[in-house]
Each structure stands twice: as C-alpha cells, then as structure tokens.
C-alpha cells in the first residue's frame, strides 16, 4: 500500500470513528467507564477487606505473643522478642499498603496485599511455633523431674500447635521439609516418653532444635522482606 492509499484509509477510519461517536458511541464509552469504575471499586473493597482480615490476625497474634511473654520461658525469650518486633513493623507495612490502595494500579495493589498477607500468615505460624517451643521446653522440665505423663501432655500440645502452624500457612509450601522434620522429632520424643526410654530429655531437646531451625527460617525471611520494603520506600521519590 502506497502513502496516498494509507492516508486515505486512516482518514476514512477517523471519519468512521467520529460518526460512531456522534451516533451514540460517546454514551457507550461513558457507560463502559462507569461499569469499569464500579468493578474497580468492588475489587478495592475486597482488597481492603483482606487488609482488615490481616490486621485482625496480627492483633490476635500480638495478644498471643504477649501472653506467652508473660510466661517468662527463658528458652524462647529472644525469639519472642524478635517476633514482637517483626509484628510491629508488619503492622506499619499493612497501614502503608492500605493507604496506598486507592492511589496505586489495581494489579500492583493486589500484589502488595497478597505479599503482605503471606507475611502475616508466616508471622502467625511463628506464633504457634513459639507456643510449641514453650510446650517442648516445659516437657523437658517435667521429664527431668520424672513427671512423664505431664511431659507427654506438653508434647501432645506441641504437636497440635505444629499442625496449627502448618495449617495457617495454607498453600505456602516453602517450609514443608522443616515442618516434616519437627513432626518426626515430636513423634520420636513422644514414643520415648511412653517407653520411658533413657534418652527422653535428648529426644525432646532435638524437638527444640528442629523447631528453632524452622522459626529461624521464618525469622530470616521476614527480616529480608521487611528490609526490602524499607529500601523500596527510601527509593520512592
């Protein structure tokens, strides 16, 4: 097609567009924009509801961590302090995300919310694991004092808390291998208690070690995520 033919085709297309606009196309576009706004508002409402759900989850986790802190269990004291610190930072990130929800592209808003929701669930799971660690620490004390039924009860509690932590993560499978390792060490420790084995305390200490590794992995990933968020905020003009 030569330049003259192309120019004629473009002019014809422009004239056809003007005719469509005058024939009611403007109303169609305005109607489409109104529908698009309705859809955007509806999706933003869903995103804001998800933010609120995450915020409530964090509040419940914070209450649980404060309750655990009041127990003053030395073995988890430092982990508990780091979890509380991470929780405060994550609450701030949730507030920032919610404030920017209506001024950011919808796809970006959804991605930010999804990332924050995963971090909230991981912190929630950490809370359950810290309770499990506390139960295991108490089980060691009971075993040391020859109170094997109480030690077994605490290990059963730790097993339930481990299951709760895994359930909280839902489709987040990043830590599956470590969850499996803790589950196996708990089963071995419970069996040792029931059989009144000679190495009961060592078996329970292994539970603590495995759980510490899992909590440490969650801690490290949250530290990276928080640092990444802080750096991106500094780079924003």
mmCIF file of C-alpha atoms in Angstrom, residues 4 56 67 77 84 106 122 155 175:
data_model
loop_
_atom_site.group_PDB
_atom_site.id
_atom_site.type_symbol
_atom_site.label_atom_id
_atom_site.label_comp_id
_atom_site.label_asym_id
_atom_site.label_seq_id
_atom_site.Cartn_x
_atom_site.Cartn_y
_atom_site.Cartn_z
ATOM 1 C CA UNK A 4 -1.591 8.064 -0.508
ATOM 2 C CA UNK A 56 -7.066 -8.591 62.878
ATOM 3 C CA UNK A 67 0.514 -13.857 76.799
ATOM 4 C CA UNK A 77 12.753 -15.281 75.158
ATOM 5 C CA UNK A 84 7.105 -8.941 68.571
ATOM 6 C CA UNK A 106 -5.118 -2.304 40.854
ATOM 7 C CA UNK A 122 4.042 -16.659 58.327
ATOM 8 C CA UNK A 155 4.482 -32.828 73.700
ATOM 9 C CA UNK A 175 8.939 -24.760 54.807
#
